[in-house]
XYZ file of C-alpha atoms in Angstrom:
737
model
C 0.146 0.040 -0.140
C 2.861 2.810 1.049
C 4.741 1.893 -1.617
C 1.883 2.160 -4.452
C 0.791 5.434 -2.759
C 4.573 6.638 -2.834
C 4.338 6.057 -6.751
C 0.874 7.735 -6.725
C 1.754 10.829 -4.610
C 5.213 11.435 -7.231
C 3.546 11.080 -10.302
C 0.563 13.761 -9.038
C 3.656 15.741 -8.299
C 5.395 15.500 -11.699
C 2.360 15.745 -13.694
C 0.536 18.455 -11.468
C -0.634 20.255 -14.248
C -2.421 17.192 -16.033
C -3.949 15.697 -12.430
C -5.156 19.685 -11.758
C -7.001 19.824 -14.987
C -8.545 16.540 -14.855
C -10.162 17.582 -11.573
C -10.938 20.732 -12.915
C -12.842 18.952 -15.707
C -14.367 16.578 -13.214
C -15.636 19.616 -11.299
C -16.700 21.475 -14.779
C -18.683 18.239 -16.247
C -20.475 17.228 -12.377
C -21.348 21.244 -12.040
C -22.805 21.413 -15.642
C -25.082 17.911 -14.740
C -25.787 19.377 -11.719
C -27.176 22.871 -12.799
C -28.959 21.429 -16.101
C -30.613 18.672 -13.742
C -34.265 18.828 -13.661
C -35.625 20.062 -10.492
C -35.856 16.453 -8.218
C -39.419 15.659 -6.811
C -39.319 15.510 -2.955
C -40.199 11.655 -2.420
C -42.716 11.309 0.839
C -41.215 10.110 3.827
C -41.501 5.841 3.915
C -40.856 3.395 6.322
C -41.344 -0.081 5.026
C -42.132 -3.029 7.061
C -44.192 -0.857 9.704
C -47.881 -0.862 10.526
C -48.521 2.729 9.957
C -46.450 2.716 7.092
C -49.016 -0.154 5.780
C -52.009 2.067 6.592
C -50.683 5.054 4.859
C -50.003 2.810 1.534
C -53.490 1.452 2.367
C -55.324 5.040 1.972
C -53.237 5.912 -0.800
C -54.952 2.593 -2.781
C -58.590 2.819 -1.445
C -58.625 6.707 -1.574
C -57.410 7.741 -5.145
C -56.974 11.546 -5.800
C -57.053 12.190 -2.067
C -53.454 11.647 -1.161
C -52.817 10.050 2.229
C -49.900 12.033 2.381
C -50.976 15.443 1.032
C -50.113 18.668 3.289
C -52.333 20.048 5.670
C -52.319 22.956 7.481
C -54.627 23.457 10.661
C -55.706 26.844 11.489
C -56.642 27.833 14.833
C -58.917 30.831 15.818
C -58.882 32.146 19.459
C -61.688 34.760 20.042
C -60.216 38.058 21.931
C -61.025 39.501 25.567
C -63.088 36.463 26.948
C -65.518 36.389 23.889
C -66.628 33.107 22.525
C -66.050 32.177 18.737
C -69.729 31.277 18.573
C -70.615 34.759 18.876
C -72.189 36.300 15.758
C -69.315 38.617 14.726
C -66.876 36.157 15.279
C -68.433 33.330 13.524
C -68.873 35.250 10.364
C -64.884 36.108 10.341
C -63.924 32.643 10.930
C -66.191 31.321 8.188
C -64.636 34.101 6.061
C -61.736 33.090 6.716
C -62.356 29.334 5.930
C -63.835 30.280 2.745
C -60.788 32.286 1.782
C -58.614 29.086 2.623
C -60.507 27.082 0.301
C -60.152 29.022 -2.646
C -56.266 28.037 -2.858
C -55.702 26.407 -6.331
C -54.300 23.342 -4.720
C -56.549 22.911 -1.755
C -58.484 19.406 -1.252
C -60.940 20.506 1.244
C -61.549 22.857 4.373
C -63.950 21.926 7.278
C -66.321 23.946 9.000
C -65.518 23.860 12.658
C -69.193 24.959 13.558
C -70.501 21.826 11.681
C -67.804 19.185 12.564
C -67.655 20.274 16.266
C -64.226 21.685 16.244
C -64.850 24.074 18.928
C -63.352 24.167 22.561
C -66.080 23.357 25.341
C -65.869 27.098 26.748
C -66.240 28.287 23.232
C -62.850 30.336 23.194
C -61.384 28.150 20.495
C -62.087 26.762 16.894
C -60.090 25.073 14.288
C -60.103 24.374 10.754
C -57.847 21.851 8.637
C -56.933 23.033 5.219
C -56.215 19.372 3.449
C -53.949 19.817 0.022
C -53.744 17.766 -3.003
C -49.792 17.311 -2.643
C -47.063 16.691 -0.134
C -45.530 19.813 1.512
C -42.482 19.587 -0.878
C -45.099 19.940 -3.951
C -46.762 22.884 -2.681
C -46.171 26.130 -4.960
C -45.069 29.424 -3.837
C -48.427 30.592 -5.088
C -50.111 28.312 -2.286
C -48.037 29.327 0.479
C -48.367 32.850 -0.216
C -52.223 32.312 -0.350
C -51.969 30.546 3.217
C -50.139 33.294 4.574
C -52.380 35.982 3.193
C -55.586 34.513 4.662
C -54.043 33.837 7.838
C -53.150 37.760 7.906
C -56.570 38.723 6.347
C -58.406 36.776 9.326
C -56.505 38.713 12.092
C -57.490 41.888 10.730
C -60.809 40.723 12.326
C -59.344 40.886 15.772
C -59.144 37.192 16.309
C -55.798 35.412 17.190
C -55.110 33.296 14.296
C -52.260 30.919 13.981
C -51.261 27.795 11.885
C -49.601 24.683 11.909
C -49.287 21.927 9.852
C -46.526 20.514 7.410
C -47.768 23.136 4.796
C -46.339 25.880 7.077
C -42.882 24.097 7.078
C -40.067 26.046 5.496
C -39.191 23.746 2.555
C -36.250 26.314 1.284
C -32.882 24.618 0.958
C -29.837 25.237 3.594
C -28.855 28.806 4.100
C -25.173 27.964 4.371
C -24.518 29.802 7.533
C -23.198 26.548 9.328
C -20.791 26.069 6.506
C -19.586 29.318 6.385
C -19.068 29.283 10.279
C -17.227 26.227 9.768
C -14.797 26.929 7.103
C -14.154 30.446 8.688
C -13.057 28.399 12.302
C -11.464 25.892 10.427
C -9.407 28.595 8.486
C -8.141 30.026 12.010
C -6.877 26.727 13.533
C -5.313 25.654 10.150
C -3.312 28.985 10.244
C -2.529 28.735 13.932
C -1.457 25.059 13.306
C 0.563 25.637 10.180
C 1.756 29.104 10.725
C 1.629 29.873 7.118
C -1.459 31.202 4.761
C -0.500 28.893 1.947
C -0.326 25.774 4.150
C -3.760 26.729 5.691
C -5.530 27.644 2.368
C -4.562 24.557 0.620
C -6.871 21.951 2.838
C -9.516 24.402 2.448
C -9.224 24.496 -1.313
C -9.265 21.193 -1.788
C -11.893 20.476 0.557
C -14.263 22.811 -0.914
C -13.534 21.293 -4.533
C -14.134 17.901 -3.038
C -17.424 19.303 -1.414
C -18.281 21.191 -5.111
C -17.906 17.696 -6.896
C -19.880 15.656 -4.003
C -22.834 18.244 -4.079
C -23.346 18.592 -8.016
C -23.019 15.073 -8.325
C -25.963 14.280 -5.878
C -27.899 17.201 -7.498
C -27.437 15.610 -10.666
C -28.570 12.305 -9.342
C -31.241 13.526 -7.265
C -34.037 13.573 -9.648
C -33.540 9.990 -11.262
C -32.837 8.341 -7.846
C -35.438 10.362 -5.701
C -32.837 11.831 -3.063
C -34.122 14.100 -0.274
C -32.256 17.501 0.678
C -30.743 16.227 3.929
C -28.538 13.834 1.185
C -27.193 16.794 0.199
C -26.783 18.425 3.660
C -25.203 15.794 5.422
C -22.850 14.781 2.354
C -21.765 18.615 2.702
C -21.100 18.271 6.435
C -19.050 15.340 6.459
C -17.346 15.819 3.131
C -16.335 19.455 4.210
C -14.998 17.973 7.900
C -13.078 14.753 6.348
C -11.917 16.975 3.274
C -10.008 19.266 5.452
C -8.554 16.583 7.639
C -7.479 14.594 5.184
C -5.471 16.881 2.977
C -4.171 18.487 6.951
C -2.501 15.223 7.465
C -0.924 15.048 4.040
C 0.413 18.727 4.247
C 1.449 18.289 8.117
C 3.746 14.906 6.765
C 5.046 16.710 3.950
C 6.403 19.456 5.777
C 7.852 17.199 8.445
C 9.782 15.177 5.441
C 10.879 18.722 4.213
C 12.205 19.641 7.845
C 14.410 16.356 7.571
C 16.427 18.073 4.387
C 14.241 16.008 1.693
C 13.433 17.337 -1.784
C 10.231 18.513 -2.567
C 8.997 15.532 -4.830
C 10.489 13.056 -2.375
C 8.515 14.703 0.645
C 5.391 14.689 -1.517
C 5.825 10.961 -2.215
C 6.735 9.717 1.226
C 3.796 11.857 2.516
C 1.590 10.712 0.196
C 2.838 7.137 0.899
C 2.833 7.294 4.816
C 0.000 9.509 5.584
C -1.889 8.884 2.272
C -1.755 5.231 3.896
C -3.866 6.486 6.971
C -6.006 8.625 5.174
C -7.036 5.423 2.755
C -8.034 3.029 5.818
C -9.368 6.101 7.812
C -11.483 6.721 4.847
C -12.573 3.210 4.556
C -13.656 3.062 8.549
C -16.183 6.251 7.460
C -17.508 4.523 4.278
C -17.948 1.226 6.121
C -19.835 3.000 8.857
C -21.969 5.202 6.720
C -23.050 2.613 4.073
C -23.922 0.261 6.649
C -26.764 2.708 7.582
C -28.578 0.875 4.864
C -29.133 -2.378 6.638
C -31.510 -0.496 8.876
C -34.141 -0.455 6.380
C -35.038 3.095 6.333
C -34.771 4.913 2.782
C -33.773 8.094 4.017
C -30.817 7.008 5.943
C -29.685 4.667 3.269
C -29.515 7.806 0.739
C -28.059 10.007 3.697
C -25.403 7.322 4.199
C -24.405 6.759 0.610
C -24.453 10.218 -0.229
C -21.981 11.316 2.491
C -19.966 7.970 1.809
C -19.332 9.184 -1.611
C -18.205 12.632 -0.445
C -16.048 11.056 1.812
C -14.531 8.763 -1.280
C -14.116 12.018 -3.149
C -12.295 13.718 -0.229
C -9.962 10.773 0.016
C -9.013 10.738 -3.689
C -8.453 14.537 -3.992
C -6.105 13.995 -0.828
C -4.186 11.470 -3.057
C -3.665 13.196 -5.982
C -5.357 17.145 -6.214
C -3.168 17.976 -2.737
C 0.094 16.333 -4.160
C 0.000 17.981 -7.360
C -0.830 21.441 -5.311
C 1.872 20.849 -3.245
C 4.077 20.742 -6.429
C 2.825 23.954 -7.544
C 3.871 25.682 -4.185
C 6.588 23.680 -2.949
C 8.307 25.976 -0.521
C 5.292 28.349 0.015
C 3.608 25.799 2.344
C 6.565 25.328 4.765
C 7.041 27.209 7.803
C 8.903 30.501 7.960
C 11.743 29.340 9.574
C 12.228 26.778 6.958
C 11.545 29.324 4.024
C 13.953 31.319 5.498
C 16.802 28.796 5.866
C 16.317 27.785 2.009
C 16.722 31.092 1.032
C 19.557 31.611 2.755
C 21.317 28.489 0.803
C 20.674 26.313 3.890
C 18.984 22.851 4.758
C 16.446 22.742 7.463
C 17.246 20.048 10.000
C 15.320 18.081 11.727
C 14.385 18.506 15.444
C 13.303 16.072 17.783
C 12.208 18.955 20.304
C 9.865 18.056 23.235
C 6.514 19.674 22.228
C 3.276 19.541 23.916
C 2.185 16.313 22.123
C 5.303 14.623 23.698
C 4.767 16.081 27.400
C 1.309 15.056 27.323
C 2.198 11.828 26.377
C 4.934 11.442 29.094
C 2.497 12.639 31.678
C 0.089 9.785 30.798
C 3.074 7.163 30.618
C 3.934 7.851 34.053
C 0.591 7.638 35.755
C -1.546 5.606 33.196
C -4.147 3.788 35.750
C -5.126 7.184 37.339
C -5.417 8.698 33.618
C -7.330 5.467 32.399
C -9.539 5.579 35.701
C -10.512 9.425 35.671
C -10.998 9.288 31.865
C -13.613 6.122 32.025
C -15.357 7.274 34.970
C -16.101 10.822 33.426
C -17.383 9.158 30.087
C -19.322 7.003 32.188
C -20.980 9.561 34.448
C -21.803 11.281 30.992
C -23.442 8.230 29.636
C -25.498 7.682 32.793
C -28.370 9.816 31.339
C -28.677 7.476 28.304
C -30.595 4.836 30.901
C -33.522 7.687 30.770
C -33.285 7.837 26.945
C -36.842 8.643 25.205
C -36.941 8.700 21.641
C -39.541 10.182 19.323
C -39.888 12.948 16.474
C -40.363 16.349 18.053
C -42.998 18.341 16.409
C -44.192 21.942 16.539
C -44.050 21.615 20.315
C -40.118 21.845 19.912
C -40.340 25.028 17.902
C -39.879 28.562 19.119
C -42.436 30.344 20.849
C -42.074 33.101 17.815
C -43.283 30.592 15.675
C -46.836 30.607 14.409
C -46.966 26.344 14.632
C -45.798 26.787 18.077
C -48.289 29.351 18.772
C -51.089 27.479 17.300
C -49.975 23.945 18.885
C -50.179 25.757 22.398
C -53.463 27.244 21.479
C -54.905 23.727 20.481
C -53.521 22.230 23.827
C -54.829 24.775 26.020
C -58.321 24.619 24.120
C -58.940 21.052 23.695
C -56.647 19.105 25.340
C -52.633 18.123 25.491
C -53.880 14.764 23.136
C -55.392 16.982 20.314
C -52.289 17.747 18.458
C -50.821 14.256 18.103
C -54.283 12.207 17.173
C -54.393 8.797 15.480
C -55.521 7.666 12.340
C -57.414 4.194 12.397
C -58.069 2.552 8.815
C -60.626 0.031 8.572
C -60.441 -2.383 5.594
C -64.146 -3.531 5.612
C -63.787 -4.891 1.824
C -64.838 -8.441 3.380
C -67.329 -7.231 5.648
C -71.120 -8.152 4.851
C -71.724 -4.702 6.427
C -68.777 -2.203 5.815
C -70.603 0.322 7.774
C -71.909 -1.532 10.764
C -68.195 -3.056 10.817
C -66.483 0.388 11.125
C -68.996 1.423 13.750
C -67.995 -1.533 15.935
C -64.519 -0.805 15.217
C -65.115 3.119 16.479
C -66.880 2.066 19.707
C -64.551 -0.158 20.736
C -61.782 2.005 20.122
C -63.750 4.772 21.802
C -64.324 3.121 24.919
C -60.564 2.638 25.000
C -59.186 4.177 28.328
C -56.882 7.155 27.262
C -58.960 7.898 24.434
C -61.109 11.553 24.630
C -63.004 11.386 21.408
C -63.463 9.591 18.048
C -64.747 11.338 14.886
C -67.430 10.188 12.556
C -66.198 7.789 10.051
C -65.535 8.788 6.404
C -65.768 6.037 3.670
C -64.246 5.884 0.416
C -66.305 6.021 -2.662
C -66.728 1.950 -2.908
C -67.642 2.079 0.611
C -65.466 -0.395 1.612
C -62.897 1.322 3.457
C -63.069 3.572 6.443
C -61.021 6.192 8.124
C -61.568 7.950 11.502
C -59.526 9.946 14.186
C -58.645 8.734 17.641
C -57.813 12.036 20.215
C -55.633 10.667 22.934
C -55.851 12.343 26.576
C -52.302 12.621 26.438
C -49.427 14.897 24.454
C -48.269 13.114 21.395
C -44.731 12.163 22.810
C -45.943 10.827 25.920
C -45.441 7.638 27.366
C -48.908 7.171 27.965
C -49.781 7.955 24.412
C -47.425 5.460 23.277
C -49.098 3.016 25.809
C -52.354 3.890 24.254
C -51.180 2.674 20.480
C -49.671 -0.547 22.034
C -53.158 -1.387 23.792
C -55.413 -0.484 20.723
C -52.982 -2.776 18.681
C -52.948 -5.335 21.443
C -57.041 -5.305 21.570
C -56.811 -6.010 17.728
C -57.740 -9.451 17.643
C -60.724 -9.264 19.524
C -62.075 -6.139 17.803
C -61.239 -7.379 14.303
C -63.213 -10.779 15.145
C -66.056 -8.687 16.530
C -66.419 -6.217 13.614
C -65.674 -8.792 10.920
C -63.060 -6.516 9.491
C -59.492 -5.636 9.977
C -58.148 -1.911 10.918
C -54.726 -0.589 11.337
C -53.498 2.453 13.319
C -51.503 5.372 11.834
C -50.978 9.168 11.633
C -47.697 11.316 12.393
C -48.040 9.878 16.197
C -48.368 6.522 15.430
C -45.517 6.710 12.428
C -43.278 8.149 15.371
C -43.777 5.599 17.551
C -43.129 2.840 14.776
C -40.272 4.316 13.636
C -38.792 4.901 16.968
C -39.083 1.054 17.663
C -37.875 0.005 14.238
C -34.586 2.123 14.748
C -33.808 0.839 18.501
C -34.192 -3.114 17.118
C -32.074 -2.122 14.220
C -29.139 -0.328 16.559
C -27.379 -3.338 18.076
C -27.394 -5.257 14.360
C -26.138 -2.284 12.768
C -23.374 -1.945 15.683
C -22.421 -5.638 15.116
C -21.793 -4.832 11.200
C -20.012 -1.902 11.349
C -17.969 -2.481 14.610
C -17.174 -5.921 13.372
C -16.253 -4.764 9.737
C -14.256 -1.759 11.471
C -12.363 -4.037 13.885
C -11.513 -6.609 10.970
C -10.252 -3.745 8.910
C -8.255 -2.293 11.782
C -6.927 -5.719 12.656
C -5.328 -5.553 9.135
C -3.701 -2.155 9.593
C -2.195 -2.413 12.991
C -1.763 -6.059 13.044
C -2.902 -6.225 16.685
C -5.338 -8.093 18.358
C -6.148 -5.873 20.976
C -5.674 -2.357 19.451
C -8.808 -2.797 17.368
C -10.697 -3.817 20.504
C -9.724 -0.988 22.374
C -10.644 1.154 19.639
C -14.111 0.006 19.172
C -14.671 0.162 23.240
C -13.289 3.581 23.172
C -15.826 4.403 20.616
C -18.529 3.218 22.542
C -17.921 5.142 25.543
C -17.723 8.052 23.476
C -20.550 7.944 21.740
C -22.879 6.742 25.124
C -21.268 9.924 26.609
C -22.417 12.016 23.851
C -25.924 10.593 23.949
C -25.970 11.190 27.463
C -24.987 14.890 26.924
C -27.620 15.051 24.320
C -30.397 13.663 26.871
C -29.347 16.137 29.603
C -29.852 19.138 27.337
C -32.673 18.178 24.463
C -34.803 15.987 27.213
C -33.970 16.797 30.747
C -33.482 20.501 29.696
C -29.813 21.255 32.007
C -28.485 24.178 29.888
C -31.045 24.176 27.287
C -31.262 27.963 27.129
C -27.814 28.451 26.490
C -28.245 26.791 23.206
C -31.377 28.522 22.718
C -33.744 25.290 22.872
C -37.135 26.327 24.497
C -39.002 23.087 24.869
C -37.084 19.832 25.754
C -38.613 16.241 24.999
C -37.675 12.905 23.254
C -34.527 12.691 21.281
C -35.220 12.545 17.668
C -35.673 8.773 16.635
C -33.099 8.864 14.034
C -30.610 10.188 16.303
C -28.735 7.468 18.062
C -28.249 5.179 14.833
C -27.278 8.580 12.821
C -24.755 9.816 15.714
C -23.227 5.926 15.677
C -22.699 5.760 12.062
C -21.191 9.240 11.718
C -19.215 9.369 14.863
C -17.830 5.979 14.536
C -16.243 6.649 11.321
C -14.773 9.659 12.370
C -13.528 8.332 15.575
C -11.593 5.665 13.771
C -9.822 8.585 11.820
C -8.554 9.822 14.964
C -7.382 5.946 15.953
C -5.847 5.529 12.371
C -3.632 8.721 12.196
C -2.665 8.440 15.922
C -1.950 4.824 16.159
C -0.257 4.525 12.774
C 2.502 7.017 13.688
C 3.030 4.813 17.014
C 3.029 1.769 14.944
C 5.579 3.292 12.795
C 7.854 4.113 15.134
C 7.418 0.618 16.761
C 8.167 -1.038 13.777
C 11.338 0.823 13.127
C 12.848 -0.164 16.219
C 11.386 2.057 19.325
C 10.304 0.746 22.651
C 6.871 0.650 23.096
C 6.592 3.874 25.346
C 8.937 5.439 23.084
C 6.687 4.383 20.022
C 3.567 6.235 22.251
C 5.628 9.155 22.758
C 6.613 9.522 19.015
C 3.165 9.190 18.034
C 1.929 11.790 19.920
C 5.206 13.983 19.075
C 4.260 13.961 15.188
C 0.519 13.509 15.582
C -1.165 15.094 18.403
C -1.387 18.655 17.071
C -2.451 17.688 13.937
C -5.030 15.465 15.549
C -6.030 18.440 17.502
C -6.701 20.704 15.079
C -8.633 18.075 12.905
C -10.720 17.688 15.932
C -11.364 21.449 16.561
C -12.227 21.678 12.666
C -14.807 19.096 12.850
C -15.811 20.727 16.254
C -16.213 24.175 14.370
C -18.273 22.625 11.274
C -20.848 20.590 13.400
C -21.227 23.500 16.080
C -22.268 25.834 13.290
C -25.560 23.780 12.928
C -26.147 24.210 16.683
C -27.212 27.913 15.923
C -30.127 26.717 13.432
C -33.419 27.245 14.166
C -34.467 23.666 13.680
C -34.582 21.853 16.949
C -33.537 18.677 15.375
C -30.658 19.972 13.231
C -29.601 21.847 16.459
C -29.753 18.557 18.259
C -27.709 16.792 15.097
C -24.995 19.489 15.597
C -24.654 19.313 19.112
C -24.559 15.472 19.192
C -22.122 15.576 16.817
C -19.711 18.215 18.302
C -19.722 16.574 21.689
C -19.031 13.237 20.226
C -15.881 14.417 18.319
C -14.914 16.244 21.385
C -15.183 13.407 23.693
C -13.556 11.056 21.241
C -10.851 13.324 20.438
C -9.727 14.802 23.691
C -10.655 12.082 26.351
C -10.545 9.135 24.433
C -7.810 9.358 21.936
C -6.058 11.833 23.793
C -6.087 9.778 27.208
C -7.683 6.527 27.278
C -5.147 5.235 24.247
C -1.867 6.102 25.401
C -2.928 4.772 28.888
C -3.995 1.525 27.628
C -0.874 1.061 25.518
C 1.109 2.101 28.348
C -0.135 -0.590 30.565
C 0.077 -2.876 27.786
C 3.759 -2.479 26.819
C 4.504 -5.021 24.268
C 1.402 -6.893 24.309
C -0.639 -4.021 22.633
C 1.408 -5.138 19.153
C 0.963 -8.972 20.001
C -0.622 -10.935 16.976
C -0.818 -14.865 16.874
C 1.547 -16.121 14.262
C -0.905 -18.089 12.254
C -3.119 -14.872 12.071
C -0.035 -13.380 11.029
C 0.393 -15.496 8.383
C -3.209 -15.090 6.860
C -3.633 -11.194 6.964
C -2.907 -9.529 3.686
C 0.072 -7.010 4.599
C -0.895 -3.613 3.740
C 2.518 -1.585 5.158
C 0.579 1.466 6.520
C 3.606 2.628 8.470
C 5.515 2.716 5.156
C 8.482 0.224 6.015
C 8.790 -0.390 2.278
C 9.747 3.107 1.889
C 12.936 3.237 3.737
C 14.954 1.435 1.059
C 16.636 3.856 -1.712
C 14.406 5.407 -3.691
C 14.065 5.383 -7.172
C 17.313 7.118 -8.823
C 15.435 8.186 -11.830
C 13.876 10.884 -9.687
C 17.154 12.352 -8.588
C 17.544 14.941 -11.615
C 14.143 15.937 -11.009
C 14.559 16.305 -7.582
C 17.748 18.082 -7.561
C 16.172 20.812 -10.112
C 13.099 21.026 -7.530
C 15.683 21.844 -4.710
C 16.952 25.110 -6.495
C 13.815 26.439 -6.944
């Protein structure tokens, strides 16, 4: 591996113009394809294999033309100053508003609250549901404007008018603010790390090129493949983070080799052969973790994982080819000011083995490994404890800011009709084989209406053939409450008896039931996903480090960091401690996809640090240093760069904490805290402490296993042999520049 990448780096250096032009052509081609691609139609969220999805599919089949996943807007009217919405003047204003709302070109139906009984008992609140013919992604700007104008006209009458529902969601793309913050902080970190504008700018430039290629490619494929907007968001997030980091490691190793007195071409080749090997295997671990999301069986997660994995592959290829080519254009501008000054004076920089901060920290841990290990594990364990209280769900309008109309509508409905009104269940009765479909639907409705925890059941609505009925069930508790989940399970548990009595089958769906089903599916898929991803990564690290214990230690450290980060998410977003500092106004259950999403991304990134840090230790150990010396050498060469890489990733992810969307805020906080804990606690404290305690045993591998494992030479042992003499003339010429 190292020898192959060495030749690749040297070729990219020599043919730098060709390499640069090829990547420019790739960027132009995918850019043109992305800009000319037809706008992708947003695919509705789907979750194969759960009851809620099956019920939605049945509704679409039996109610053609009235899409089961059509967008809805629930408009709430609250009378002023203790008046009632049934008063003549207020009633006229409400009916005028409903008539105006129903005039929209994409509106399928509106409901008169006075006829449907959608008026609170105290008469202060009424609501109507506006149903559209298309889903939220299909709503035109004209329809959205019509909805907002209708609300404003209704407010002119003196009523308090608010609206919620997916029709009110902002469907615009990402603003780019988070990415801009991440890039800005990354630039500062790189400048401090390298002390050179050129050295700081090169990783940023190559990362942006990689992100551009990935983004245009996803845009071009979005239409044919039906990719969601979240696919490109995650690809940008990870492509930017790993693109900067991978280039950072190549550039850092290049400067290190130049400091040893090597020519520019030889330094590039050696940097690509050694640090490039670590980049390849670090990238592979990230790709495994992301592509492994497909085993969960959630189409959206599969798209996000594969899209982000593609962005990581592009980042690896750019680090191995375009970065060496750019180093060929500016071989000396990347160096430190001291080295550039020495070269201008005609001298050659000499390698120094000074004791830097990384070496001093490693020495500190090596002197007291057990206390450091116990303190780190205890700290992470304490942070992970709140995980035992983890509650999964899909935060809705209740998690939005009180400045939004969706949140105010949610609160008005909860106050007027009770907390369960914001999360009604939808029951679909399939009476196709029943002798009397209407009687069957009535039986199901009565039995479910008599269940403890049910406030009311709406009249059943039949399709045109009269063989399928749909009605709503309002619980007494909030949509995200455990009691509501118990109610859904109770209704489903009573199904055999109800269906036997009615002579028809039924299924429970709706947003609340969908969220419950998604949470259960994700929880059941988490362990198989961990087994697949961690198992494959352990095998990969076994090949890289040729050790039994180091891959196991890496996996255990990752589990500690990800559990601790999930615990931190629970503390802030579920329990509310420190929520005000992050602008979290309402706490509640953790987003259902958060644990598995966090595991997939953080596992790959955590293995990045493991590969980069431990590969330098392995390199030193293979070249003759004792285990303790190898740990110190690894930290002396890599600690500063790993810290810089972690700070860059934390900056990229932290930029999303400022987003107004509670779920994006949660993802940004979870990823940033996970990287912080993994890089600074696990890799910087637990790793050297464990290696110090293990000593020679850390690098033990059974002889039989050593014989059958392929040798990839990540440490660059093959590169210690004399280099190709044909390279000497070119190197001498470059040395004069």
